[in-house]
Amino acid sequence: VGEQRVEQSTIAVIDFNEDVFTERLIENDEECRKFIGTDTVSWVNFTGLHDVARLQRLGDLFQIHPLVLEDILNTGQRPRFEEVDDRLFIVVRMLYRRAAGHEIVSEQVSFLVGCGYVLTFQEDEGDVFDMIRERLRHARGRVRSMGPDYLAYALIDAIVDNYFVILDDIGMAIEDLQDAIFEKPDHSALRRLHDLRSDMIFIRKALWPMREAVSAMEKTDNVLIARATRPYLRDVYEHTVQVIDSIETMRDMLTAAMEIHMSSTSNRMNQVMQVLTVIATIFIPLTFIVGVYGMNFEFMPELKWRYGYAAIWGVMIAVAGVMLAFFRRRRWL
Amino acid sequence: VGEQRVEQSTIAVIDFNEDVFTERLIENDEECRKFIGTDTVSWVNFTGLHDVARLQRLGDLFQIHPLVLEDILNTGQRPRFEEVDDRLFIVVRMLYRRAAGHEIVSEQVSFLVGCGYVLTFQEDEGDVFDMIRERLRHARGRVRSMGPDYLAYALIDAIVDNYFVILDDIGMAIEDLQDAIFEKPDHSALRRLHDLRSDMIFIRKALWPMREAVSAMEKTDNVLIARATRPYLRDVYEHTVQVIDSIETMRDMLTAAMEIHMSSTSNRMNQVMQVLTVIATIFIPLTFIVGVYGMNFEFMPELKWRYGYAAIWGVMIAVAGVMLAFFRRRRWL
Amino acid sequence: VGEQRVEQSTIAVIDFNEDVFTERLIENDEECRKFIGTDTVSWVNFTGLHDVARLQRLGDLFQIHPLVLEDILNTGQRPRFEEVDDRLFIVVRMLYRRAAGHEIVSEQVSFLVGCGYVLTFQEDEGDVFDMIRERLRHARGRVRSMGPDYLAYALIDAIVDNYFVILDDIGMAIEDLQDAIFEKPDHSALRRLHDLRSDMIFIRKALWPMREAVSAMEKTDNVLIARATRPYLRDVYEHTVQVIDSIETMRDMLTAAMEIHMSSTSNRMNQVMQVLTVIATIFIPLTFIVGVYGMNFEFMPELKWRYGYAAIWGVMIAVAGVMLAFFRRRRWL
Amino acid sequence: VGEQRVEQSTIAVIDFNEDVFTERLIENDEECRKFIGTDTVSWVNFTGLHDVARLQRLGDLFQIHPLVLEDILNTGQRPRFEEVDDRLFIVVRMLYRRAAGHEIVSEQVSFLVGCGYVLTFQEDEGDVFDMIRERLRHARGRVRSMGPDYLAYALIDAIVDNYFVILDDIGMAIEDLQDAIFEKPDHSALRRLHDLRSDMIFIRKALWPMREAVSAMEKTDNVLIARATRPYLRDVYEHTVQVIDSIETMRDMLTAAMEIHMSSTSNRMNQVMQVLTVIATIFIPLTFIVGVYGMNFEFMPELKWRYGYAAIWGVMIAVAGVMLAFFRRRRWL
Amino acid sequence: VGEQRVEQSTIAVIDFNEDVFTERLIENDEECRKFIGTDTVSWVNFTGLHDVARLQRLGDLFQIHPLVLEDILNTGQRPRFEEVDDRLFIVVRMLYRRAAGHEIVSEQVSFLVGCGYVLTFQEDEGDVFDMIRERLRHARGRVRSMGPDYLAYALIDAIVDNYFVILDDIGMAIEDLQDAIFEKPDHSALRRLHDLRSDMIFIRKALWPMREAVSAMEKTDNVLIARATRPYLRDVYEHTVQVIDSIETMRDMLTAAMEIHMSSTSNRMNQVMQVLTVIATIFIPLTFIVGVYGMNFEFMPELKWRYGYAAIWGVMIAVAGVMLAFFRRRRWL
């Protein structure tokens, strides 16, 4: 079971068809019963998975298989699609930011699509479904006139669409980082690179199985999925594949960034070494020469010469010149 | 929706069969209607996807499924092939340079092939179809005598053929770069390497799904694709595979170039270090020796010797000789 | 045959149905015979594979194929599922820690599921089955009311569940290590990194084939596996895939950690080099200058100047200033 | 179209059955006509693809599909096998050296196998078919007694056999290079490594699709391929797989060589650094000490001591000894 | 054809059934004829493939297809399984050491299993079949009571079992090497690493196709393979997969070892650099200071001061202290 994130579990029901629309919070769990077997579509959204007792009651009401309940509770599931007892069980991973600039929240959302209802389960209150709620309230788009399969599609589509938002952010961050690395490949760039990489590993792990899940959902011949909904599922599938393509591309970009970091660091060290080498190798022999004439031997004829000092300057300038020419020839300058 | 690139959306129609040829710009969208249901082939080219209203009108005229219209508008689609409502929907990515040396333009082109017409949708005015237009105008080749499937083939073939042009450019740039890296593995080479790599990641992402799309198009048993057109589609498929082969080869070459950059940098640093080490290790002991005889102790017998100075030169030459022999033995010189 | 780990081989039998429960250690191997062909479920757990003779006797009693006995004995088998002579033969690898902080124990557990009994074979006494034994003793959960297939499921599930425990530990160790590497990429971090990597290679090798084995077990149409048990096997399969996902993610994290280690080391060396270079290149020319005026030539006019000493300080400060400006411009400071 | 390599296009015909053998160069293209529809096998070898007009005439004579002619002309095709209009169209890539030590020539050879004839198309005159021609002339082996399918097999087999020659050369070059890199990982080794790698990328690109092509040829149920020829095609297939195995092995060896180059370079730099460090760190403190007693302070009591000079030598020897002990403990010596 | 390794080719026949056992060397090749068509099982082992004439005679006797003979002779074949003319043709690669510590010998062994006989072909006399010969002589195990398919199984099993011996050796060598690399990542470790890697590349190339070959052998429905033998072939298959698993694991370990070598080398260089930097940066400024007071300017007031010398020592100790504090803060000490 994931950590508790909300204080109170809630059950929010939206019940609708083309003409009718009801939205309410359920206090007494037994109330849910009256949404079963009607000819309206009911969306029952359960928030707060830590409230296991209440979840269990809901499970009893809707006769959910204990293994399914367990998977709903264990929020580290891989995204997947299953047909259990004539119902569709879908696990997906929702990624969103609570607000721009905030860190990415990852949350498991489980769907149970039955005849006339969609149950959704999430730990946290925040989600990416507000636009769907608005569309339901104001009867915009097709969603009010179609069945629970279309509602499930719309919700999953909202989740997948939000991946694009997240990935665009990350893509821009990667490009910024690549420029920064070219400029100055330092420790903080490495840290950011690593953080982005961890994010990608994490997102990748969440989204790869999505592809399979959505594909299985599209391909099932379960009667719960109407013929008219299939093109929409196909569309979600295409989007998922597109998301995965982007992730792989970003992985390549991050790998490239890592290699550039390594190369840039090497390049910089190379430059540093060259400067050190040039300065050191020019002055080390000169310092030796001046050391020679700093010796205190009594018999050093050069010291007595009239132009000894001038001559030694000449020698030193010549040595430095030869050195510089050597470096120039080796293209180190 | 991609960014707006043209000021004005245009609808250009070319209507032809073996005997007839009409080419015109449509002002009043209703005019399109008269090209439907004739026994000529009509190519309706829509430019300027930002003009959503006009696109919507065209969609209504040709009864295009809203999901298809959405995919036409969202210009970040993966290339793909679908059969929607007895029509063929093809999304491909067109790469071209507006002029030699200019940067690569990437644009989504969507095809909708129906009975007697081909609709194409692109954001920008520039494209790689001018040769096809010429062939249509002057009735060169087979294109005037065949159906919309062949026209679609010819257009896709033009797009794929242009990949070869782009890839040849990049291939040559990679070879130049590899030589440059061997010569001088510096920061600007690294930058160019990175740019080429980003280009490859980008092109690769665009072209891999092309393979699948063209393969699906070749294999469909839809009646819209005549038996005579299939060998041509097979041919486009072969070309696409060839393009992908080239891309993979170039990726290998870029990886190799990166590794050469790393190795060359290391090699250079190695050389620099060796020169520094040789010079420093020869002169450091010598400088120590001359330092010794620069000390001002009152009782330093060597300083008084007649041949002390000459002797110390001998010692120093011997030390330097031993050092050089040591380096030679280690093959650092 | 693996090394001997227990002194005495034991055969522990738990015989149960919904109403009956017997648990005992078998002394006389012939006693096993009475558990065959009853309508209770018998779990015969053999510990101590080095006792080949006793294993052979058990094999004769249950008519086990010699190749199966050989695979039970050779404890380096890959996990796998086979149907042999109307029985199910399952080999899995059990990972556990004898106590928190201790090193991971890896042990082969072989299952032979027949009509009315489950035989399990392990080398060591320790295992992860105590919870199942408790459930059996106190008739908790479904296990007492179902057949040997469910018992086998429950045992395998316990093994797979323990992988999560092990992997969580390793995952946390990896995260700690990554932080440590950013802080100080030294030799001990490299050692720990390597140890974690060896662990992962080892676990990965053990768990990849598990996936196949569990999948084969779920998909077999053998009558020994009841319809009601299949969803549970499906669930174990999902968990196995999840474990493998985690392993792959951790591999990616370890690869990343290795690269960070390399980069951090380079970064640090870069810093060290820069400091050395800055200090050396500033003082080397200055030391040369003071060396010049330490020479003992008789005719060195500067030495006689009134402000020669002050002037030389001025020169030296100017040289140092120019150097520092140069380094600042190159952003090495 | 590939570059022009021969001055004059030629059409060489070998017409044979078990009893008859004719070999001639065709001057007048119409002559080819008389080889069609006979009960002998005709091998028509066209050299000089730049002569498009002549190729077109030949195409008309043998009624070759325009797309096939185009693929024959565009000499950058991937190897492949196709059945076009009841004929077999095979594209392969021939690798050979004009003479030992010369660089590898890569040439596209296209086969068109029809009832009673094999057409082959190549740009260049040189090829690996001389042994087949000899066998035909002297009626050695099976080739004279079998059909065009066996002839095509024999030609493709000759091409594949020559890959082994080429790969053996490269394999030996790689082994030499690996030894050289261990000895001295310098710039020229890097250059050779890179050249071998480019060769491998290039050969690999050419040979991978061969596998598919030969496999397709072996598996087709086209009547043009006699039952007796199939084991031979199977054999060519095995050889192709073996070639690809070798290529992959060599790629691994080259990757290893690259890494050894990196490691050897690092190792050498390490050694260089250690020598520098040892020498520098021993002499730098000593030079400081002698510098101290080279100072000209008036009040430096040590300078007046009787054994000051000897004492300072003692101090210096002690310092050097401590340093050396430190290095030895760190195992840098 | 591989190189000649034995002086004389030999044909050794073991002819047996449950009751009869004959073992002899054939001198006159015609003698082989009498083992054909009997109801005993004959194992004909041909050693010395360089004796092509004798092999050809044997081929004629047993009516072996020329392509099969060619594959027996060309000892660089990939392991594979084929059904040729109602017989089974199996090529495997035998690895063994002539004696402990000696280098690995790799030899192609070809099997031809017909009705009532098994022909084996090898170049060299040494092999891993002695245990099978012993079992045949002393009628141990099942081999005397079963057909040629079981004999072929037993021989292949002996070969695969010996892979485990070889791989255990290599595995231990890798572990030793990893420890050695942590201790001292020098040139000889790199050499050993490279040798192990070459061995692995080589073994891997030999064993991957084994998997396919054994799998094909197990799955064939050829009547030559009795129902009772199939579980044994399945067992060999499992062992082969296990061998391949081990190889892949060792590859991972070698890759890890390579990276550790790189990292350890970097680490060591880092340490060396730090020591150099610390010593150099402390003494370089001090040496400058003493140089200053070694200058011979006539007007240097400090030189005349009573406590100048003591003061300068104070300054120098302060400078060194500041430096050391700086290094400590940067954690370089």
CSV table of C-alpha atoms in Angstrom, one decimal, chain B residues 12 45 50 59 65 85 87 204 241 251 303 306 320-321 330:
chain,number,residue,atom,x,y,z
B,12,ALA,CA,-4.6,23.9,-54.7
B,45,ASN,CA,-3.4,20.1,-51.6
B,50,HIS,CA,-3.3,27.0,-38.7
B,59,GLY,CA,-13.3,18.1,-43.5
B,65,HIS,CA,-13.6,11.6,-39.1
B,85,ASP,CA,-14.1,4.7,-43.3
B,87,ARG,CA,-10.3,5.7,-47.1
B,204,ARG,CA,15.7,8.5,-36.9
B,241,VAL,CA,14.5,0.2,-45.4
B,251,ARG,CA,24.7,6.4,-36.0
B,303,LEU,CA,83.2,26.1,-3.6
B,306,ARG,CA,89.8,24.9,-8.6
B,320,ALA,CA,70.6,14.7,-17.5
B,321,GLY,CA,72.1,11.9,-19.6
B,330,ARG,CA,60.5,3.7,-21.5
